[in-house]
Each structure stands twice: as C-alpha cells, then as structure tokens.
Short mmCIF file of C-alpha atoms in Angstrom, two decimals:
data_model
loop_
_atom_site.label_atom_id
_atom_site.label_comp_id
_atom_site.label_asym_id
_atom_site.label_seq_id
_atom_site.Cartn_x
_atom_site.Cartn_y
_atom_site.Cartn_z
CA MET D 16 127.83 143.69 -54.00
CA LYS D 17 125.25 142.70 -54.39
CA GLU D 18 123.36 141.71 -58.27
CA SER D 19 120.10 143.60 -58.73
CA THR D 20 117.36 141.45 -59.91
CA ALA D 21 114.29 142.01 -60.98
CA SER D 22 112.30 142.02 -57.47
CA ASP D 23 115.12 144.11 -56.73
CA PRO D 24 114.96 146.99 -59.10
CA ILE D 25 118.44 148.18 -60.62
CA ALA D 26 118.60 152.41 -61.09
CA MET D 27 119.03 153.48 -64.28
CA ASP D 28 122.52 152.70 -66.25
CA CYS D 29 123.26 156.17 -66.97
CA SER D 30 127.14 154.93 -68.13
CA GLU D 31 128.00 155.42 -71.32
CA ASP D 32 129.12 151.30 -73.06
CA THR D 33 132.49 152.61 -73.66
CA ASP D 34 133.57 149.21 -74.62
CA SER D 35 132.04 149.39 -78.22
CA PRO D 36 133.97 149.29 -81.42
CA TRP D 37 131.99 151.97 -82.30
CA TYR D 38 131.14 154.45 -79.34
CA ALA D 39 134.10 156.79 -80.34
CA GLU D 40 132.08 157.20 -83.71
CA THR D 41 128.68 157.85 -82.39
CA SER D 42 129.61 160.23 -79.51
CA SER D 43 132.47 162.53 -81.34
CA VAL D 44 129.43 164.90 -82.02
CA SER D 45 129.62 168.62 -81.17
CA GLY D 46 127.90 170.88 -78.95
CA PRO D 47 125.84 168.69 -76.13
CA THR D 48 126.58 165.48 -75.97
CA LYS D 49 123.39 163.91 -75.23
CA ALA D 50 120.55 165.51 -77.24
CA ASP D 51 117.85 163.11 -75.70
CA PRO D 52 115.10 164.74 -73.95
CA VAL D 53 116.30 164.27 -69.57
CA HIS D 54 114.16 161.83 -68.04
CA PRO D 55 113.03 161.91 -64.34
CA MET D 56 115.53 158.45 -63.20
CA CYS D 57 113.70 155.61 -63.18
CA THR D 58 114.60 151.90 -62.20
CA SER D 59 114.75 149.95 -65.25
CA SER D 60 116.31 146.79 -66.54
CA ILE D 61 116.92 148.67 -69.46
CA PRO D 62 120.63 150.20 -69.67
CA ALA D 63 120.50 154.16 -70.60
CA CYS D 64 123.35 153.23 -73.18
CA ALA D 65 120.96 151.19 -74.84
CA ARG D 66 120.06 154.48 -76.48
CA LEU D 67 123.32 154.00 -78.96
CA ILE D 68 121.70 150.83 -79.72
CA GLY D 69 121.32 151.90 -83.95
CA GLN D 70 118.06 149.61 -85.58
CA LEU D 71 117.62 146.38 -83.44
CA HIS D 72 114.82 143.67 -84.39
CA ILE D 73 113.91 140.95 -82.20
CA MET D 74 112.16 137.57 -82.91
CA ILE D 75 110.15 135.86 -80.43
CA VAL D 76 109.47 132.07 -81.08
CA GLY D 77 108.38 128.70 -80.00
CA ASP D 78 105.91 127.17 -78.34
CA SER D 79 101.89 127.80 -78.05
CA CYS D 80 101.12 129.42 -74.51
CA VAL D 81 104.81 129.83 -73.55
CA GLY D 82 104.62 132.83 -72.45
CA LYS D 83 106.05 135.00 -75.53
CA THR D 84 103.44 137.94 -75.95
CA GLN D 85 103.57 137.82 -71.77
CA PHE D 86 107.69 138.36 -71.75
CA ALA D 87 107.22 140.33 -75.09
CA HIS D 88 105.09 142.93 -72.91
CA ARG D 89 106.97 142.69 -70.25
CA LEU D 90 110.47 143.76 -72.45
CA LEU D 91 108.72 146.28 -73.55
CA ARG D 92 107.36 148.61 -70.51
CA GLU D 93 111.22 148.15 -69.39
CA ILE D 94 111.68 150.00 -72.22
CA GLU D 95 108.94 152.33 -72.39
CA LEU D 96 109.82 152.76 -67.92
CA ALA D 97 113.82 153.81 -69.04
CA PHE D 98 113.02 155.79 -72.37
CA GLY D 99 109.11 157.00 -71.95
CA SER D 100 107.76 156.53 -75.35
CA LYS D 101 104.64 154.58 -75.82
CA THR D 102 105.50 151.03 -77.72
CA GLU D 103 103.40 151.29 -81.76
CA ILE D 104 101.54 147.85 -82.50
CA ARG D 105 100.76 146.25 -85.38
CA SER D 106 99.42 143.23 -86.64
CA GLY D 107 99.60 141.66 -89.93
CA ASP D 108 101.11 138.05 -91.42
CA THR D 109 105.12 137.86 -92.26
CA TYR D 110 104.16 138.67 -95.87
CA SER D 111 102.40 142.90 -95.56
CA LEU D 112 104.60 142.92 -92.69
CA MET D 113 107.84 142.32 -94.19
CA GLY D 114 107.26 143.83 -97.40
CA GLY D 115 109.83 143.89 -100.03
CA HIS D 116 111.02 141.67 -102.36
CA PRO D 117 108.17 138.63 -102.86
CA GLU D 118 111.37 135.58 -103.40
CA LEU D 119 110.74 133.31 -101.32
CA ARG D 120 105.74 133.75 -101.21
CA GLN D 121 105.50 130.46 -102.71
CA ASP D 122 107.96 128.29 -101.06
CA ALA D 123 105.49 129.24 -97.75
CA PRO D 124 101.62 131.41 -96.70
CA PRO D 125 101.23 133.52 -95.16
CA PHE D 126 101.72 133.88 -90.73
CA GLU D 127 99.86 136.08 -88.64
CA MET D 128 102.55 137.67 -86.23
CA THR D 129 102.36 141.44 -84.62
CA GLU D 130 104.90 143.57 -84.55
CA TYR D 131 106.28 145.94 -81.30
CA ARG D 132 107.70 149.44 -82.37
CA ALA D 133 110.34 151.19 -79.28
CA SER D 134 112.71 153.83 -79.19
CA THR D 135 115.30 153.86 -77.25
CA ALA D 136 116.61 157.09 -78.44
CA TYR D 137 115.53 160.54 -79.45
CA THR D 138 116.21 163.00 -82.72
CA ILE D 139 116.15 166.33 -82.42
CA LEU D 140 113.63 168.00 -85.15
CA TRP D 141 115.01 171.40 -87.35
CA PRO D 142 113.69 173.58 -88.35
CA VAL D 143 112.68 174.90 -84.30
CA VAL D 144 109.79 176.91 -84.47
CA SER D 145 109.04 179.35 -82.41
CA ASP D 146 105.48 180.45 -80.80
CA ASN D 147 105.71 183.74 -83.10
CA GLY D 148 105.71 181.32 -86.48
CA HIS D 149 109.44 182.71 -87.11
CA THR D 150 112.51 179.41 -87.58
CA SER D 151 115.87 179.47 -86.76
CA LEU D 152 118.37 176.79 -87.10
CA PRO D 153 121.64 174.97 -85.46
CA ASN D 154 124.20 177.54 -84.43
CA ALA D 155 126.96 177.07 -81.58
CA SER D 156 125.55 179.21 -78.90
CA SER D 157 122.04 177.88 -79.06
CA TRP D 158 120.66 173.79 -78.54
CA PRO D 159 117.29 172.84 -79.68
CA SER D 160 114.59 171.32 -76.59
CA LYS D 161 111.84 169.84 -79.29
CA SER D 162 112.20 166.40 -80.13
CA ALA D 163 110.79 163.16 -81.16
CA PRO D 164 111.08 159.90 -79.98
CA VAL D 165 113.62 157.69 -83.00
CA TYR D 166 111.55 154.03 -83.07
CA SER D 167 115.04 151.73 -82.76
CA VAL D 168 113.72 148.66 -81.29
CA THR D 169 111.56 146.64 -83.31
CA VAL D 170 109.73 143.11 -81.48
CA LEU D 171 108.17 140.78 -83.67
CA ASP D 172 106.15 138.01 -81.08
CA THR D 173 105.10 134.68 -83.86
CA ARG D 174 102.62 132.12 -83.08
CA GLY D 175 103.26 128.80 -82.07
CA TYR D 176 103.44 125.64 -83.74
CA GLY D 177 101.21 124.42 -81.05
CA GLU D 178 98.69 126.43 -82.74
CA THR D 179 99.10 124.41 -86.68
CA THR D 180 98.56 121.08 -87.61
CA ASN D 181 102.50 121.00 -88.87
CA ALA D 182 105.21 121.90 -86.23
CA VAL D 183 106.88 121.91 -89.91
CA GLU D 184 104.36 124.55 -91.68
CA ALA D 185 105.38 126.99 -89.08
CA MET D 186 108.84 126.30 -88.16
CA THR D 187 108.88 127.22 -92.43
CA ARG D 188 106.53 130.09 -92.59
CA VAL D 189 109.36 131.97 -89.55
CA THR D 190 112.99 130.80 -91.78
CA THR D 191 111.01 132.03 -94.63
CA TYR D 192 110.55 135.29 -93.11
CA LEU D 193 114.13 135.34 -92.18
CA GLU D 194 115.79 134.55 -95.47
CA GLN D 195 113.16 136.57 -96.88
CA ALA D 196 114.96 140.03 -94.27
CA PHE D 197 118.47 138.38 -95.94
CA VAL D 198 116.84 138.70 -99.66
CA ASN D 199 115.57 142.66 -98.68
CA THR D 200 119.24 143.35 -97.58
CA GLN D 201 120.71 142.13 -100.58
CA ALA D 202 118.57 144.20 -102.67
CA ILE D 203 119.87 147.53 -101.47
CA TYR D 204 123.44 146.95 -102.07
CA ALA D 205 124.58 146.06 -105.56
CA SER D 206 125.26 143.72 -107.04
CA SER D 207 128.64 143.56 -107.71
CA THR D 208 129.02 144.62 -104.05
CA PRO D 209 132.50 142.14 -103.35
CA HIS D 210 131.24 140.11 -100.04
CA HIS D 211 134.20 140.87 -98.35
CA ASN D 212 132.71 144.89 -98.04
CA PHE D 213 129.85 143.48 -95.76
CA TYR D 214 131.59 143.42 -92.58
CA ARG D 215 132.09 146.90 -93.19
CA LEU D 216 128.51 147.67 -94.85
CA LEU D 217 126.78 146.12 -92.34
CA SER D 218 128.57 146.86 -89.15
CA PRO D 219 126.81 146.71 -86.07
CA GLY D 220 124.38 149.24 -85.14
CA PHE D 221 124.75 152.00 -88.61
CA GLY D 222 123.91 149.15 -91.54
CA ILE D 223 121.42 149.45 -93.08
CA HIS D 224 119.71 146.00 -93.49
CA GLU D 225 116.30 143.92 -93.10
CA LEU D 226 118.87 141.17 -90.88
CA VAL D 227 117.19 140.13 -87.30
CA ASP D 228 119.10 140.41 -84.64
CA VAL D 229 117.96 138.10 -82.90
CA VAL D 230 115.76 134.97 -82.36
CA LEU D 231 114.70 135.03 -78.86
CA TYR D 232 113.47 130.38 -78.72
CA LEU D 233 111.58 130.41 -75.80
CA SER D 234 109.88 127.08 -74.19
CA HIS D 235 109.24 125.83 -70.70
CA ALA D 236 110.95 122.21 -71.58
CA ILE D 237 113.30 121.20 -74.22
CA LYS D 238 111.78 118.51 -76.84
CA PRO D 239 113.46 117.30 -80.22
CA VAL D 240 110.70 119.77 -81.64
CA ASP D 241 112.26 122.84 -80.09
CA ILE D 242 116.33 121.24 -81.47
CA VAL D 243 114.62 121.08 -84.98
CA TYR D 244 113.15 125.35 -84.25
CA MET D 245 116.87 126.05 -83.63
CA ARG D 246 118.18 123.88 -85.90
CA ARG D 247 116.64 125.66 -88.90
CA PHE D 248 117.18 128.78 -87.22
CA LYS D 249 120.77 128.98 -87.05
CA PRO D 250 121.76 129.71 -90.59
CA PHE D 251 119.33 132.79 -90.66
CA ALA D 252 120.11 134.55 -87.54
CA CYS D 253 121.64 134.04 -83.80
CA VAL D 254 119.10 132.35 -81.47
CA VAL D 255 119.35 132.60 -77.91
CA PRO D 256 117.27 129.89 -75.85
CA VAL D 257 115.26 131.32 -72.88
CA SER D 258 113.87 129.26 -70.06
CA VAL D 259 110.39 129.76 -69.41
CA ILE D 260 110.01 128.34 -65.52
CA ASP D 261 106.43 129.08 -62.80
CA GLY D 262 106.70 130.29 -60.10
CA ILE D 263 107.26 126.67 -58.39
CA ALA D 264 110.24 125.62 -60.02
CA GLU D 265 114.00 126.70 -59.44
CA PRO D 266 116.07 128.50 -62.04
CA LEU D 267 119.47 126.68 -61.89
CA ASP D 268 117.81 123.61 -62.11
CA ALA D 269 115.85 124.55 -65.35
CA ARG D 270 119.37 125.82 -66.24
CA CYS D 271 120.08 122.44 -65.88
CA GLY D 272 117.86 120.53 -67.59
CA MET D 273 117.40 122.35 -70.45
CA CYS D 274 121.69 122.78 -71.20
CA LYS D 275 121.89 118.90 -70.43
CA SER D 276 118.51 118.65 -73.38
CA SER D 277 120.10 121.08 -75.27
CA ASN D 278 123.75 119.74 -74.81
CA ILE D 279 122.37 115.52 -76.46
CA LEU D 280 120.60 116.75 -78.88
CA LEU D 281 122.36 119.63 -80.38
CA PRO D 282 125.75 120.53 -79.03
CA ASP D 283 125.98 123.68 -81.40
CA THR D 284 122.58 124.63 -80.34
CA ARG D 285 124.34 127.01 -77.84
CA VAL D 286 125.31 129.77 -81.07
CA THR D 287 126.02 133.20 -78.75
CA GLN D 288 128.09 131.36 -75.92
CA ILE D 289 131.30 132.98 -75.29
CA GLN D 290 134.24 130.26 -75.99
CA SER D 291 137.36 132.31 -75.08
CA GLY D 292 138.45 135.41 -73.56
CA GLY D 293 136.44 138.55 -72.54
CA CYS D 294 135.93 139.09 -68.58
CA ASP D 295 134.83 137.33 -66.78
CA GLU D 296 130.89 139.85 -66.48
CA ASP D 297 130.40 138.91 -69.61
CA LYS D 298 130.50 135.23 -70.14
CA GLN D 299 128.20 135.10 -67.06
CA ASP D 300 125.82 137.84 -69.33
CA THR D 301 125.76 134.98 -72.48
CA MET D 302 125.40 132.26 -69.59
CA LEU D 303 122.22 130.32 -71.54
CA PRO D 304 119.71 129.50 -71.37
CA PHE D 305 119.02 132.71 -70.18
CA VAL D 306 116.10 131.75 -66.70
CA ILE D 307 112.76 133.93 -66.56
CA ASN D 308 109.84 133.31 -64.44
CA GLY D 309 106.83 133.43 -66.20
CA ARG D 310 104.52 134.95 -63.97
CA VAL D 311 105.71 136.46 -61.39
CA ASN D 312 109.26 138.52 -61.04
CA THR D 313 111.68 137.11 -58.78
CA ASP D 314 115.30 137.94 -57.19
CA VAL D 315 117.01 135.30 -58.72
CA GLU D 316 116.25 134.74 -62.56
CA ASP D 317 118.14 135.86 -66.30
CA PHE D 318 116.01 138.61 -67.43
CA ASN D 319 118.21 141.67 -66.40
CA ARG D 320 120.98 139.71 -67.98
CA LEU D 321 119.72 139.15 -71.06
CA CYS D 322 118.24 143.13 -71.44
CA ASN D 323 122.06 143.71 -70.58
CA LEU D 324 123.14 141.05 -73.87
CA LEU D 325 120.13 142.33 -76.17
CA PHE D 326 120.76 146.53 -75.39
CA ARG D 327 123.93 146.79 -74.75
CA PRO D 328 125.94 148.06 -78.14
CA SER D 329 129.42 145.79 -76.68
CA LYS D 330 127.65 143.01 -76.31
CA LEU D 331 124.77 142.99 -78.98
CA ASP D 332 127.56 143.70 -81.32
CA ARG D 333 128.91 140.54 -81.50
CA LEU D 334 125.94 138.45 -82.53
CA ARG D 335 125.37 141.07 -85.10
CA TYR D 336 129.21 140.71 -86.03
CA TRP D 337 127.91 136.49 -85.93
CA ASN D 338 124.81 137.67 -88.71
CA VAL D 339 126.83 139.52 -91.05
CA CYS D 340 128.19 135.75 -91.12
CA LYS D 341 126.03 134.38 -91.99
CA PHE D 342 124.20 136.74 -94.24
CA VAL D 343 127.97 136.14 -95.85
CA GLU D 344 128.17 132.65 -95.98
CA TRP D 345 124.43 132.73 -97.20
CA LEU D 346 125.86 135.08 -100.44
CA SER D 347 128.30 132.60 -101.46
CA LEU D 348 126.14 129.37 -101.19
CA LYS D 349 123.33 131.31 -103.58
CA GLN D 350 126.49 132.79 -105.68
CA GLU D 351 127.61 128.76 -105.11
CA LYS D 352 124.23 127.38 -106.87
CA ALA D 353 123.63 129.75 -109.80
CA VAL D 354 127.76 129.18 -111.14
CA LYS D 355 126.56 125.35 -110.42
CA LEU D 356 123.31 125.67 -112.19
CA GLN D 357 124.41 128.08 -114.91
CA GLU D 358 127.38 125.18 -115.13
CA GLU D 359 124.91 122.64 -115.87
CA GLU D 360 122.66 124.53 -118.42
CA VAL D 361 125.92 125.62 -120.46
CA GLU D 362 126.77 121.26 -120.95
CA LYS D 363 122.55 120.31 -121.27
CA LYS D 364 122.92 122.69 -124.56
CA LYS D 365 125.95 121.11 -125.22
CA ALA D 366 124.45 117.87 -124.98
CA THR D 367 121.56 118.82 -126.85
CA GLY D 368 123.60 120.49 -129.73
CA ALA D 369 125.81 116.71 -129.64
CA ALA D 370 122.37 115.19 -130.53
CA ALA D 371 121.28 116.70 -133.38
CA GLY D 372 124.39 117.07 -134.70
CA SER D 373 124.71 113.41 -134.57
CA SER D 374 121.41 113.39 -135.97
CA GLU D 375 122.06 115.70 -139.03
CA VAL D 376 124.88 113.17 -139.93
CA GLU D 377 122.85 109.98 -139.10
CA ALA D 378 119.75 111.77 -141.99
CA ALA D 379 122.58 112.97 -143.92
CA LYS D 380 123.78 109.36 -144.52
#
C-alpha cells in the first residue's frame, strides 16, 4: 500500500491509538464515547487520536532564517484543518510567558518568544442553557451539543541564535527557560514527595506539570554550534533534530549528511532513536533526523512521520517518559548539591569554632 505523504494528503486518521498504556483509562467513560463536535471529514497530517494527548508543549529552536516560524505555522494549520479551532497567539519573552518562580532569572536576560496555543480536543459546557433561559444538568438519557475547544497544544517559537552577537547567550536563555519549567513543576508538589513517585504523578498526558515535551531543533546542516546547543538541551528535554531542505536538495542525501555530522560530533544527540524493540512502523516513524522541505510540500519528506510522532499518544508517551526521567535526575542532582553545600557549611562552622577555641586558649596563656 502506498504511503501517504504531504503532497498526497491522507484522510484524517479516525482510529483510536489503543497502543497507549493510558488509552483504557481515558476511554472508559459512561455515555457516548466521543464528546467532540462532529467535523466534516478533512485531510490532515494530524491523527484524530491527537485528542487524547493531553497537554503538549513543543519548542522550536535553531539558527536564524532556517524556517522556524514557517514550520510552526505549517504545523498549526494542520491542527486547525483537523480539529477546526482557531489558533491563539501570544508574544512576550521567556519570563512573561513562563511566569512562576523567578529562581533562575538572574542567570539570563529575557528572550523574545512567540507562544501559539492550538486545540485538539473539546470539553462539554455545563450547565447547558436553553433558549427559554432554563438550565439542564447531565443525565443518562441526554448528551449536550454545546462544547468549547481545549487549548491542549502549546508551540513556542524562539529567536535564532544568529540574531544575537553571542550564540552562547541565546542558548543560555532558552536552557534557562527549560530549567525554569523544571523548577515550576517541582513547586507544584510537596517537597517531601519521593522522587520515584514522579513516574506516576507525571503520567504522560495527564500529569500536572510545566515541562516542555519536545524540542524540535531545525537546521539546514549540522554545525559544531548546533551540537553544543543540543547538548545543552539534553538534560531538560527530548531533542528531535529536523533537517530543513530547499526544493533542490534530495531528502535522502540531507538525512545521510545530517546523521553523519551528528554521529561524528555527538553520537548521543539522537536521543529519541528507538534502540531495540517496537514494531517496524515505530522504528520508521522515529528515524532521525526528520527531513522536511522549507518551501513546498513534497512526496518524499517526513512531515507526516513527524506529526505521527508528536500527536500519536503511543509514540509521544515515550518522549514524555524520558522527560520524566530527566526531571527525576535533575531533582537528584539538585538534592546532592544541597546536601554537599550543607556539609560544607557544617565543616566551615567546625573550622571557625576550632579557630575561635585556639584563640581563646592563646589569650588565656
């Protein structure tokens, strides 16, 4: 069977993603199983099971003029096409958009960023108000028709490091944002929460957190500065490399070149590559880097595969699980630093006390 591609649009996939371990939990509700309003059948690269992904945060980073904003608009158009809700846009900087605790603000100045919010799901509005002003409550024999979009997808479009005089400064600003998401997530829960409990508390799609699920790193060709950038991201998020080509370059050549560069400069950059297990489809969908065309849709690019990774719960949940692992590791390192600092303070006080005692003895003599 011929594989659908961006130039050969696929009908919206209305099958449920039953491979996700959290599927049974979300679908076992009484009454009608689909509360979403009925939309006409349309063509989109976004699968219908994207309504089960929960809150998804995507950050797009890379060099200047690589096509980050154009790619963000393309992704958002696909979501609008599949689910019919308009995108909300909010501009600001890494601090005004993040909010929360200002623990890390002294480490980096604010960084301009655009936040897009899109919807892949709907929620029922209760109570339902009728034309005569009366309200109705849910019951077993009725199902309301009024609903509102749930803005479940957040896309963060960052400035390219080429717009700054110091690329490291731009990297620090973005990594500070990612670490601040860790800080804000930690603040949600009690400080006494055992670290291993976060694997349950941050269950993919349903846990309360502010973590960035995926960082899409766009580039025309891997350069040493790109490797440094991705290495800085690694402790705080899963990085998915995306190669942006023009209308002339062959995607296979672009993928081979990017893989060769990343393997030579940093073998562990491909953090989302499945090492073993899984079906052939899973391995194909996570082939890295993804190659997309920056100008036109082609029948050989990987945009559909990338959407399948981002919006199908059974695939996205892998990335989310690895993010929870990164968060737990960050908590452990932070705790170790706190214990070490406390021990140093105790040793310093002991040394100060010993010195004071020696001075008193000398004075007594």
